[in-house]
Amino acid sequence: MVFEELVFGKQPVHELLRKYGSPLYVYDEEILRKRCREMKNLIKYPNFRVNYSAKANTNVELLKIIMSEDLDVDGMSPGEMYLEMKAGFTTDRITFIGNNVTQDELQFAVDHGILVSVDSLSQLHLLGKINRGGRVCLRINPGIGAGHHDKVITGGKKAKFGIAREDLQLAQEIAANYDMTIIGLNHHIGSLFLESQAYLEAAASILELAVDLPSVEMVDLGGGFGIPYKHNEEPRLDLTELGNELDKMVQDWTASHRPIQIRIEPGRYVVAECGALLGTVTAVKENYNTCFVGTDIGFNTLVRPVMYDSYHEISIVPQEDRLYEKYNKPVYVVGQICESGDILAHDRILPRCQEGDALIVHDTGAYGFVMASNYNSRLLPAEILLTKDGEIRLIRKAQTLEDLWQG
Ligand code: LLP
């Protein structure tokens, strides 16, 4: 509830909704900066860079803050790289970590001098054809994965990502045929871990691979650093412990082999907790003993609960000053989309709500707005930033009906 205390004590939620429309994504600059610094300070090893994985949130104003904290970025598509450049990242601070991308997309990166990581032998061929003599990174699939849901485990034998370890020799031969130098290895085993063991094991395994590849000057250990979405149940990831172990591993490796750059690639950890989604209760009803709290937050605005059964804390801000009253039974918080699966939270104990109350859906800074859609021809919401100086800035306008038929 840090966000609530910090922010909504000073900024009445209802006033924000009146001014900017409902629903509304809100970000807090101070929390964003704090998370950036925690990542930057993860290990003491000096040649260490943090690549913010911008797929979690590409709002250009947030990217600018992240850049000012001296993080670099990865991009998954020309669109992400374009936005990163718009935010002011120079192309030497961007890495294109693609998956099944087209030749035109590779060409976009090559034309801009952006380092590319390929994640299959066929993509390596494709890049070799258009960038003979260039530098390249290989995304390795270490054969192990970790994550909060099957859909976000990106390493392991059934995951579509990366080059299998046993194909590394072949990859070297292909690169040599195109006179390409393999300067980096990267991997990402999955999204959201709260215990560090799998991450550390994967890190050890990719460092091991780098031993026999003398041209490799950078190893990127990926992202996946989790946050406790369940505020009262889940422990915070112990970054001190993880950092110490990682630091030791890296220092030992460099002492026995050669100096190397180490990178990590967090998305969620950097932006999730600085964001909240505000919305409005539009209807309350009890059908056959189930209480539904209807809101204007459908899965068009926040898809995580529907897509991964993800949990987000929800607070209710009553319209008038009145006492919180607990429901004696759990409620379903649902949206406006014409599908019965449009459920933001189920079996949730909330204070009694009424039409016109506001809700705060917490920790929605990552994979929130970026995954929103126009489904049911609903409009994308505005985004605002609460700056460290206590000001409010509109950082994306809400769509209008006009926007729906543009193009
Ligand atoms: N690097 C690569 C290559 C990735 O594919 C990802 C995330 C990251 C880094 C950053 O992972 P993070 O630190 O954010 O866990 N939409 C899902 C998460 C999908 C993550 C996809 N890849 C969600 O809402 O949970």
GROMACS .gro file of C-alpha atoms and ligand atoms in nm:
model
  432
    1MET     CA    1   0.000   0.000   0.000
    2VAL     CA    2   0.304   0.227  -0.021
    3PHE     CA    3   0.167   0.383  -0.334
    4GLU     CA    4  -0.160   0.470  -0.170
    5GLU     CA    5   0.004   0.634   0.128
    6LEU     CA    6   0.252   0.824  -0.079
    7VAL     CA    7   0.023   0.939  -0.345
    8PHE     CA    8  -0.342   0.924  -0.269
    9GLY     CA    9  -0.311   1.088   0.067
   10LYS     CA   10  -0.219   1.401  -0.128
   11GLN     CA   11  -0.415   1.351  -0.449
   12PRO     CA   12  -0.783   1.273  -0.405
   13VAL     CA   13  -0.857   0.983  -0.635
   14HIS     CA   14  -1.201   1.108  -0.732
   15GLU     CA   15  -1.060   1.439  -0.840
   16LEU     CA   16  -0.804   1.268  -1.065
   17LEU     CA   17  -1.078   1.058  -1.223
   18ARG     CA   18  -1.295   1.363  -1.283
   19LYS     CA   19  -1.011   1.550  -1.444
   20TYR     CA   20  -0.850   1.277  -1.656
   21GLY     CA   21  -1.133   1.027  -1.704
   22SER     CA   22  -1.189   0.675  -1.576
   23PRO     CA   23  -1.012   0.436  -1.597
   24LEU     CA   24  -0.674   0.602  -1.554
   25TYR     CA   25  -0.317   0.475  -1.522
   26VAL     CA   26  -0.112   0.666  -1.263
   27TYR     CA   27   0.264   0.645  -1.211
   28ASP     CA   28   0.481   0.770  -0.929
   29GLU     CA   29   0.822   0.902  -1.029
   30GLU     CA   30   0.986   0.850  -0.691
   31ILE     CA   31   0.898   0.484  -0.674
   32LEU     CA   32   1.017   0.435  -1.032
   33ARG     CA   33   1.352   0.594  -0.951
   34LYS     CA   34   1.387   0.387  -0.635
   35ARG     CA   35   1.336   0.061  -0.824
   36CYS     CA   36   1.582   0.165  -1.096
   37ARG     CA   37   1.845   0.227  -0.828
   38GLU     CA   38   1.784  -0.105  -0.659
   39MET     CA   39   1.852  -0.280  -0.989
   40LYS     CA   40   2.159  -0.063  -1.061
   41ASN     CA   41   2.302  -0.154  -0.721
   42LEU     CA   42   2.232  -0.525  -0.746
   43ILE     CA   43   2.597  -0.621  -0.770
   44LYS     CA   44   2.920  -0.443  -0.691
   45TYR     CA   45   3.105  -0.577  -0.992
   46PRO     CA   46   3.192  -0.258  -1.181
   47ASN     CA   47   3.128  -0.359  -1.542
   48PHE     CA   48   2.758  -0.414  -1.480
   49ARG     CA   49   2.471  -0.267  -1.681
   50VAL     CA   50   2.095  -0.286  -1.635
   51ASN     CA   51   1.894  -0.312  -1.955
   52TYR     CA   52   1.537  -0.214  -1.877
   53SER     CA   53   1.312  -0.450  -2.072
   54ALA     CA   54   1.078  -0.195  -2.219
   55LYS     CA   55   0.802  -0.437  -2.311
   56ALA     CA   56   0.678  -0.391  -1.954
   57ASN     CA   57   0.597  -0.025  -2.017
   58THR     CA   58   0.698   0.191  -2.311
   59ASN     CA   59   0.552   0.523  -2.206
   60VAL     CA   60   0.813   0.766  -2.337
   61GLU     CA   61   0.806   0.983  -2.025
   62LEU     CA   62   0.881   0.681  -1.807
   63LEU     CA   63   1.156   0.578  -2.047
   64LYS     CA   64   1.313   0.922  -2.006
   65ILE     CA   65   1.319   0.883  -1.628
   66ILE     CA   66   1.468   0.535  -1.660
   67MET     CA   67   1.733   0.673  -1.896
   68SER     CA   68   1.817   0.947  -1.649
   69GLU     CA   69   1.884   0.676  -1.390
   70ASP     CA   70   2.151   0.542  -1.627
   71LEU     CA   71   1.974   0.223  -1.730
   72ASP     CA   72   1.999   0.099  -2.090
   73VAL     CA   73   1.713  -0.075  -2.273
   74ASP     CA   74   1.620  -0.379  -2.473
   75GLY     CA   75   1.368  -0.371  -2.755
   76MET     CA   76   1.157  -0.654  -2.886
   77SER     CA   77   1.032  -0.483  -3.202
   78PRO     CA   78   1.101  -0.182  -3.423
   79GLY     CA   79   0.814  -0.013  -3.238
   80GLU     CA   80   0.986  -0.047  -2.902
   81MET     CA   81   1.320   0.064  -3.044
   82TYR     CA   82   1.153   0.363  -3.211
   83LEU     CA   83   0.999   0.472  -2.881
   84GLU     CA   84   1.329   0.422  -2.701
   85MET     CA   85   1.502   0.647  -2.953
   86LYS     CA   86   1.220   0.901  -2.914
   87ALA     CA   87   1.289   0.900  -2.540
   88GLY     CA   88   1.650   0.988  -2.619
   89PHE     CA   89   1.834   0.657  -2.591
   90THR     CA   90   2.130   0.653  -2.826
   91THR     CA   91   2.141   0.336  -3.033
   92ASP     CA   92   2.448   0.203  -2.851
   93ARG     CA   93   2.226   0.176  -2.542
   94ILE     CA   94   1.964  -0.039  -2.714
   95THR     CA   95   1.976  -0.414  -2.779
   96PHE     CA   96   1.726  -0.577  -3.012
   97ILE     CA   97   1.626  -0.906  -2.851
   98GLY     CA   98   1.394  -1.043  -3.114
   99ASN     CA   99   1.203  -1.364  -3.157
  100ASN     CA  100   1.103  -1.485  -3.505
  101VAL     CA  101   1.145  -1.139  -3.648
  102THR     CA  102   1.138  -1.052  -4.018
  103GLN     CA  103   1.431  -0.952  -4.235
  104ASP     CA  104   1.292  -0.597  -4.249
  105GLU     CA  105   1.291  -0.581  -3.872
  106LEU     CA  106   1.650  -0.699  -3.855
  107GLN     CA  107   1.735  -0.445  -4.122
  108PHE     CA  108   1.580  -0.170  -3.907
  109ALA     CA  109   1.821  -0.258  -3.626
  110VAL     CA  110   2.121  -0.291  -3.857
  111ASP     CA  111   2.044   0.044  -4.024
  112HIS     CA  112   2.037   0.211  -3.684
  113GLY     CA  113   2.355   0.039  -3.564
  114ILE     CA  114   2.163  -0.147  -3.291
  115LEU     CA  115   2.314  -0.467  -3.154
  116VAL     CA  116   2.096  -0.771  -3.229
  117SER     CA  117   2.050  -1.088  -3.031
  118VAL     CA  118   1.921  -1.377  -3.241
  119ASP     CA  119   1.742  -1.670  -3.089
  120SER     CA  120   1.758  -1.940  -3.356
  121LEU     CA  121   2.001  -2.065  -3.616
  122SER     CA  122   1.768  -1.955  -3.894
  123GLN     CA  123   1.756  -1.598  -3.758
  124LEU     CA  124   2.134  -1.605  -3.741
  125HIS     CA  125   2.144  -1.691  -4.113
  126LEU     CA  126   1.898  -1.414  -4.189
  127LEU     CA  127   2.104  -1.158  -3.998
  128GLY     CA  128   2.428  -1.287  -4.152
  129LYS     CA  129   2.291  -1.222  -4.500
  130ILE     CA  130   2.222  -0.855  -4.427
  131ASN     CA  131   2.501  -0.784  -4.180
  132ARG     CA  132   2.805  -0.980  -4.296
  133GLY     CA  133   3.106  -0.900  -4.079
  134GLY     CA  134   2.888  -0.759  -3.801
  135ARG     CA  135   2.859  -0.826  -3.430
  136VAL     CA  136   2.589  -1.045  -3.285
  137CYS     CA  137   2.460  -1.188  -2.958
  138LEU     CA  138   2.308  -1.531  -2.919
  139ARG     CA  139   2.007  -1.593  -2.702
  140ILE     CA  140   2.058  -1.928  -2.538
  141ASN     CA  141   1.783  -2.149  -2.407
  142PRO     CA  142   1.951  -2.308  -2.106
  143GLY     CA  143   1.694  -2.586  -2.087
  144ILE     CA  144   1.555  -2.460  -1.756
  145GLY     CA  145   1.277  -2.211  -1.694
  146ALA     CA  146   1.094  -2.029  -1.413
  147GLY     CA  147   0.793  -1.800  -1.393
  148HIS     CA  148   0.455  -1.722  -1.240
  149HIS     CA  149   0.256  -1.897  -1.514
  150ASP     CA  150   0.325  -2.147  -1.794
  151LYS     CA  151   0.268  -1.867  -2.043
  152VAL     CA  152   0.564  -1.665  -1.919
  153ILE     CA  153   0.825  -1.937  -1.874
  154THR     CA  154   1.065  -1.858  -2.155
  155GLY     CA  155   1.341  -2.109  -2.094
  156GLY     CA  156   1.314  -2.486  -2.098
  157LYS     CA  157   1.256  -2.763  -2.346
  158LYS     CA  158   0.903  -2.659  -2.443
  159ALA     CA  159   0.969  -2.285  -2.471
  160LYS     CA  160   0.987  -2.128  -2.817
  161PHE     CA  161   1.283  -1.908  -2.726
  162GLY     CA  162   1.654  -1.936  -2.764
  163ILE     CA  163   1.916  -2.159  -2.918
  164ALA     CA  164   1.958  -2.497  -2.750
  165ARG     CA  165   2.292  -2.542  -2.578
  166GLU     CA  166   2.381  -2.832  -2.805
  167ASP     CA  167   2.345  -2.607  -3.112
  168LEU     CA  168   2.605  -2.360  -2.993
  169GLN     CA  169   2.879  -2.522  -3.203
  170LEU     CA  170   2.661  -2.494  -3.513
  171ALA     CA  171   2.583  -2.132  -3.432
  172GLN     CA  172   2.956  -2.058  -3.417
  173GLU     CA  173   3.005  -2.215  -3.759
  174ILE     CA  174   2.719  -2.015  -3.910
  175ALA     CA  175   2.851  -1.693  -3.758
  176ALA     CA  176   3.199  -1.772  -3.895
  177ASN     CA  177   3.055  -1.825  -4.244
  178TYR     CA  178   2.922  -1.471  -4.235
  179ASP     CA  179   3.236  -1.332  -4.068
  180MET     CA  180   3.020  -1.233  -3.774
  181THR     CA  181   3.165  -1.203  -3.425
  182ILE     CA  182   2.964  -1.344  -3.137
  183ILE     CA  183   3.020  -1.075  -2.879
  184GLY     CA  184   2.744  -1.160  -2.635
  185LEU     CA  185   2.534  -1.435  -2.487
  186ASN     CA  186   2.198  -1.370  -2.329
  187HIS     CA  187   1.910  -1.564  -2.188
  188HIS     CA  188   1.584  -1.504  -2.005
  189ILE     CA  189   1.435  -1.802  -1.830
  190GLY     CA  190   1.098  -1.652  -1.741
  191SER     CA  191   0.906  -1.383  -1.568
  192LEU     CA  192   0.852  -1.336  -1.196
  193PHE     CA  193   1.060  -1.525  -0.952
  194LEU     CA  194   1.061  -1.443  -0.580
  195GLU     CA  195   1.327  -1.698  -0.493
  196SER     CA  196   1.660  -1.668  -0.661
  197GLN     CA  197   1.781  -2.024  -0.699
  198ALA     CA  198   1.673  -2.093  -1.058
  199TYR     CA  199   1.805  -1.753  -1.167
  200LEU     CA  200   2.143  -1.824  -1.011
  201GLU     CA  201   2.160  -2.172  -1.163
  202ALA     CA  202   2.082  -2.034  -1.505
  203ALA     CA  203   2.341  -1.758  -1.457
  204ALA     CA  204   2.606  -2.016  -1.371
  205SER     CA  205   2.519  -2.220  -1.677
  206ILE     CA  206   2.542  -1.932  -1.925
  207LEU     CA  207   2.871  -1.815  -1.772
  208GLU     CA  208   2.998  -2.167  -1.818
  209LEU     CA  209   2.915  -2.148  -2.188
  210ALA     CA  210   3.101  -1.820  -2.221
  211VAL     CA  211   3.426  -1.982  -2.100
  212ASP     CA  212   3.493  -2.143  -2.440
  213LEU     CA  213   3.381  -1.846  -2.646
  214PRO     CA  214   3.668  -1.598  -2.620
  215SER     CA  215   3.498  -1.343  -2.847
  216VAL     CA  216   3.216  -1.304  -2.594
  217GLU     CA  217   3.260  -0.978  -2.406
  218MET     CA  218   2.912  -0.950  -2.255
  219VAL     CA  219   2.679  -1.191  -2.078
  220ASP     CA  220   2.319  -1.088  -2.017
  221LEU     CA  221   2.149  -1.287  -1.744
  222GLY     CA  222   1.793  -1.180  -1.828
  223GLY     CA  223   1.508  -1.041  -1.621
  224GLY     CA  224   1.227  -1.200  -1.426
  225PHE     CA  225   1.279  -1.028  -1.087
  226GLY     CA  226   0.945  -1.059  -0.914
  227ILE     CA  227   0.743  -0.826  -0.697
  228PRO     CA  228   0.503  -0.932  -0.422
  229TYR     CA  229   0.162  -0.874  -0.580
  230LYS     CA  230   0.001  -1.017  -0.266
  231HIS     CA  231   0.112  -0.750  -0.023
  232ASN     CA  232   0.047  -0.937   0.298
  233GLU     CA  233   0.139  -1.288   0.190
  234GLU     CA  234   0.433  -1.280  -0.043
  235PRO     CA  235   0.783  -1.191   0.076
  236ARG     CA  236   0.988  -0.940  -0.118
  237LEU     CA  237   1.260  -1.085  -0.333
  238ASP     CA  238   1.578  -1.068  -0.127
  239LEU     CA  239   1.791  -0.856  -0.357
  240THR     CA  240   2.079  -0.835  -0.111
  241GLU     CA  241   2.115  -1.211  -0.094
  242LEU     CA  242   2.069  -1.256  -0.469
  243GLY     CA  243   2.309  -0.970  -0.540
  244ASN     CA  244   2.578  -1.108  -0.310
  245GLU     CA  245   2.564  -1.453  -0.463
  246LEU     CA  246   2.561  -1.319  -0.814
  247ASP     CA  247   2.846  -1.084  -0.740
  248LYS     CA  248   3.058  -1.366  -0.604
  249MET     CA  249   2.980  -1.583  -0.906
  250VAL     CA  250   3.077  -1.306  -1.148
  251GLN     CA  251   3.391  -1.202  -0.959
  252ASP     CA  252   3.509  -1.566  -0.945
  253TRP     CA  253   3.439  -1.611  -1.314
  254THR     CA  254   3.625  -1.300  -1.421
  255ALA     CA  255   3.916  -1.375  -1.191
  256SER     CA  256   3.966  -1.716  -1.350
  257HIS     CA  257   3.884  -1.623  -1.710
  258ARG     CA  258   3.870  -1.266  -1.844
  259PRO     CA  259   3.698  -0.933  -1.785
  260ILE     CA  260   3.346  -0.928  -1.918
  261GLN     CA  261   3.040  -0.707  -1.908
  262ILE     CA  262   2.747  -0.841  -1.708
  263ARG     CA  263   2.395  -0.730  -1.781
  264ILE     CA  264   2.053  -0.798  -1.641
  265GLU     CA  265   1.724  -0.727  -1.816
  266PRO     CA  266   1.444  -0.654  -1.571
  267GLY     CA  267   1.108  -0.522  -1.688
  268ARG     CA  268   0.849  -0.581  -1.418
  269TYR     CA  269   1.070  -0.499  -1.121
  270VAL     CA  270   1.148  -0.154  -1.256
  271VAL     CA  271   0.795  -0.036  -1.332
  272ALA     CA  272   0.527  -0.258  -1.171
  273GLU     CA  273   0.503  -0.095  -0.831
  274CYS     CA  274   0.519   0.264  -0.948
  275GLY     CA  275   0.189   0.219  -1.130
  276ALA     CA  276  -0.173   0.195  -1.023
  277LEU     CA  277  -0.488   0.175  -1.224
  278LEU     CA  278  -0.783   0.380  -1.106
  279GLY     CA  279  -1.138   0.298  -1.203
  280THR     CA  280  -1.498   0.343  -1.102
  281VAL     CA  281  -1.763   0.112  -0.962
  282THR     CA  282  -2.049   0.124  -1.211
  283ALA     CA  283  -2.293  -0.135  -1.072
  284VAL     CA  284  -2.329  -0.368  -0.776
  285LYS     CA  285  -2.556  -0.671  -0.782
  286GLU     CA  286  -2.616  -1.004  -0.621
  287ASN     CA  287  -2.712  -1.284  -0.859
  288TYR     CA  288  -2.790  -1.627  -0.718
  289ASN     CA  289  -2.584  -1.555  -0.407
  290THR     CA  290  -2.280  -1.422  -0.592
  291CYS     CA  291  -2.204  -1.057  -0.545
  292PHE     CA  292  -2.068  -0.878  -0.853
  293VAL     CA  293  -1.898  -0.543  -0.828
  294GLY     CA  294  -1.918  -0.406  -1.182
  295THR     CA  295  -1.647  -0.161  -1.283
  296ASP     CA  296  -1.514   0.018  -1.589
  297ILE     CA  297  -1.192  -0.188  -1.573
  298GLY     CA  298  -1.236  -0.466  -1.823
  299PHE     CA  299  -0.964  -0.687  -1.964
  300ASN     CA  300  -0.931  -0.434  -2.245
  301THR     CA  301  -0.763  -0.210  -1.985
  302LEU     CA  302  -0.583  -0.467  -1.770
  303VAL     CA  303  -0.555  -0.817  -1.916
  304ARG     CA  304  -0.324  -0.983  -1.661
  305PRO     CA  305  -0.594  -1.128  -1.433
  306VAL     CA  306  -0.774  -1.285  -1.729
  307MET     CA  307  -0.465  -1.398  -1.913
  308TYR     CA  308  -0.265  -1.542  -1.624
  309ASP     CA  309  -0.513  -1.546  -1.338
  310SER     CA  310  -0.288  -1.280  -1.186
  311TYR     CA  311  -0.362  -1.125  -0.851
  312HIS     CA  312  -0.361  -0.749  -0.796
  313GLU     CA  313  -0.452  -0.586  -0.468
  314ILE     CA  314  -0.762  -0.369  -0.494
  315SER     CA  315  -0.857  -0.079  -0.266
  316ILE     CA  316  -1.192   0.092  -0.264
  317VAL     CA  317  -1.216   0.469  -0.223
  318PRO     CA  318  -1.573   0.551  -0.127
  319GLN     CA  319  -1.752   0.839  -0.288
  320GLU     CA  320  -1.840   1.010   0.038
  321ASP     CA  321  -1.675   0.983   0.374
  322ARG     CA  322  -1.837   0.676   0.514
  323LEU     CA  323  -1.717   0.388   0.721
  324TYR     CA  324  -1.573   0.080   0.556
  325GLU     CA  325  -1.796  -0.216   0.604
  326LYS     CA  326  -1.672  -0.566   0.527
  327TYR     CA  327  -1.887  -0.783   0.307
  328ASN     CA  328  -1.964  -1.101   0.486
  329LYS     CA  329  -1.888  -1.290   0.170
  330PRO     CA  330  -1.638  -1.254  -0.109
  331VAL     CA  331  -1.715  -1.060  -0.425
  332TYR     CA  332  -1.634  -1.086  -0.793
  333VAL     CA  333  -1.490  -0.766  -0.935
  334VAL     CA  334  -1.574  -0.760  -1.303
  335GLY     CA  335  -1.540  -0.531  -1.604
  336GLN     CA  336  -1.755  -0.414  -1.893
  337ILE     CA  337  -1.641  -0.652  -2.163
  338CYS     CA  338  -1.898  -0.877  -2.323
  339GLU     CA  339  -1.739  -1.201  -2.202
  340SER     CA  340  -1.809  -1.387  -1.881
  341GLY     CA  341  -1.435  -1.434  -1.829
  342ASP     CA  342  -1.394  -1.059  -1.779
  343ILE     CA  343  -1.304  -1.094  -1.412
  344LEU     CA  344  -1.057  -0.863  -1.245
  345ALA     CA  345  -1.068  -1.043  -0.910
  346HIS     CA  346  -1.268  -1.333  -0.775
  347ASP     CA  347  -1.355  -1.436  -0.422
  348ARG     CA  348  -1.218  -1.107  -0.295
  349ILE     CA  349  -1.313  -0.963   0.041
  350LEU     CA  350  -1.360  -0.590  -0.005
  351PRO     CA  351  -1.528  -0.316   0.188
  352ARG     CA  352  -1.891  -0.272   0.083
  353CYS     CA  353  -1.894  -0.068  -0.237
  354GLN     CA  354  -2.150   0.145  -0.410
  355GLU     CA  355  -2.187   0.287  -0.756
  356GLY     CA  356  -1.958   0.587  -0.793
  357ASP     CA  357  -1.690   0.455  -0.558
  358ALA     CA  358  -1.340   0.452  -0.701
  359LEU     CA  359  -1.106   0.156  -0.708
  360ILE     CA  360  -0.731   0.142  -0.706
  361VAL     CA  361  -0.579  -0.165  -0.870
  362HIS     CA  362  -0.225  -0.181  -0.743
  363ASP     CA  363   0.107  -0.272  -0.905
  364THR     CA  364  -0.013  -0.221  -1.259
  365GLY     CA  365   0.284  -0.029  -1.394
  366ALA     CA  366   0.420  -0.338  -1.572
  367TYR     CA  367   0.231  -0.517  -1.849
  368GLY     CA  368  -0.070  -0.295  -1.784
  369PHE     CA  369  -0.120  -0.021  -2.042
  370VAL     CA  370   0.112  -0.193  -2.292
  371MET     CA  371  -0.120  -0.494  -2.307
  372ALA     CA  372  -0.443  -0.292  -2.321
  373SER     CA  373  -0.656  -0.310  -2.634
  374ASN     CA  374  -0.953  -0.156  -2.809
  375TYR     CA  375  -1.163  -0.472  -2.772
  376ASN     CA  376  -1.537  -0.399  -2.775
  377SER     CA  377  -1.430  -0.069  -2.928
  378ARG     CA  378  -1.347   0.064  -2.587
  379LEU     CA  379  -1.097   0.346  -2.559
  380LEU     CA  380  -0.744   0.333  -2.424
  381PRO     CA  381  -0.721   0.534  -2.101
  382ALA     CA  382  -0.499   0.830  -2.016
  383GLU     CA  383  -0.176   0.797  -1.822
  384ILE     CA  384  -0.054   1.053  -1.569
  385LEU     CA  385   0.271   1.093  -1.382
  386LEU     CA  386   0.303   1.220  -1.026
  387THR     CA  387   0.642   1.386  -1.039
  388LYS     CA  388   0.894   1.392  -0.759
  389ASP     CA  389   0.815   1.763  -0.719
  390GLY     CA  390   0.454   1.680  -0.644
  391GLU     CA  391   0.316   1.785  -0.981
  392ILE     CA  392   0.079   1.592  -1.202
  393ARG     CA  393   0.163   1.557  -1.570
  394LEU     CA  394  -0.055   1.406  -1.836
  395ILE     CA  395   0.181   1.168  -2.015
  396ARG     CA  396  -0.069   1.012  -2.253
  397LYS     CA  397  -0.406   1.142  -2.358
  398ALA     CA  398  -0.706   0.915  -2.335
  399GLN     CA  399  -0.833   0.803  -2.672
  400THR     CA  400  -1.148   0.959  -2.813
  401LEU     CA  401  -1.418   0.801  -3.027
  402GLU     CA  402  -1.255   0.972  -3.326
  403ASP     CA  403  -0.942   0.763  -3.269
  404LEU     CA  404  -1.143   0.447  -3.332
  405TRP     CA  405  -1.194   0.516  -3.698
  406GLN     CA  406  -0.862   0.679  -3.780
  407GLY     CA  407  -0.686   0.488  -4.057
  408LLP     N1  408   1.402  -1.018  -2.135
  408LLP     C1  409   1.331  -1.088  -2.222
  408LLP     C2  410   1.396  -1.146  -2.338
  408LLP     C3  411   1.194  -1.108  -2.200
  408LLP     O1  412   1.123  -1.182  -2.286
  408LLP     C4  413   1.132  -1.050  -2.087
  408LLP     C5  414   0.989  -1.069  -2.062
  408LLP     C6  415   1.212  -0.973  -2.001
  408LLP     C7  416   1.348  -0.960  -2.027
  408LLP     C8  417   1.157  -0.904  -1.880
  408LLP     O2  418   1.099  -0.989  -1.790
  408LLP     P1  419   1.049  -0.933  -1.648
  408LLP     O3  420   1.169  -0.880  -1.575
  408LLP     O4  421   0.950  -0.826  -1.675
  408LLP     O5  422   0.988  -1.050  -1.582
  408LLP     N2  423   0.300  -1.018  -1.967
  408LLP     C9  424   0.352  -1.103  -1.861
  408LLP    C10  425   0.503  -1.103  -1.859
  408LLP    C11  426   0.565  -1.143  -1.990
  408LLP    C12  427   0.716  -1.131  -1.991
  408LLP    C13  428   0.772  -1.156  -2.126
  408LLP     N3  429   0.915  -1.139  -2.135
  408LLP    C14  430   0.292  -1.058  -1.729
  408LLP     O6  431   0.210  -0.966  -1.727
  408LLP     O7  432   0.321  -1.118  -1.625
   0.00000   0.00000   0.00000
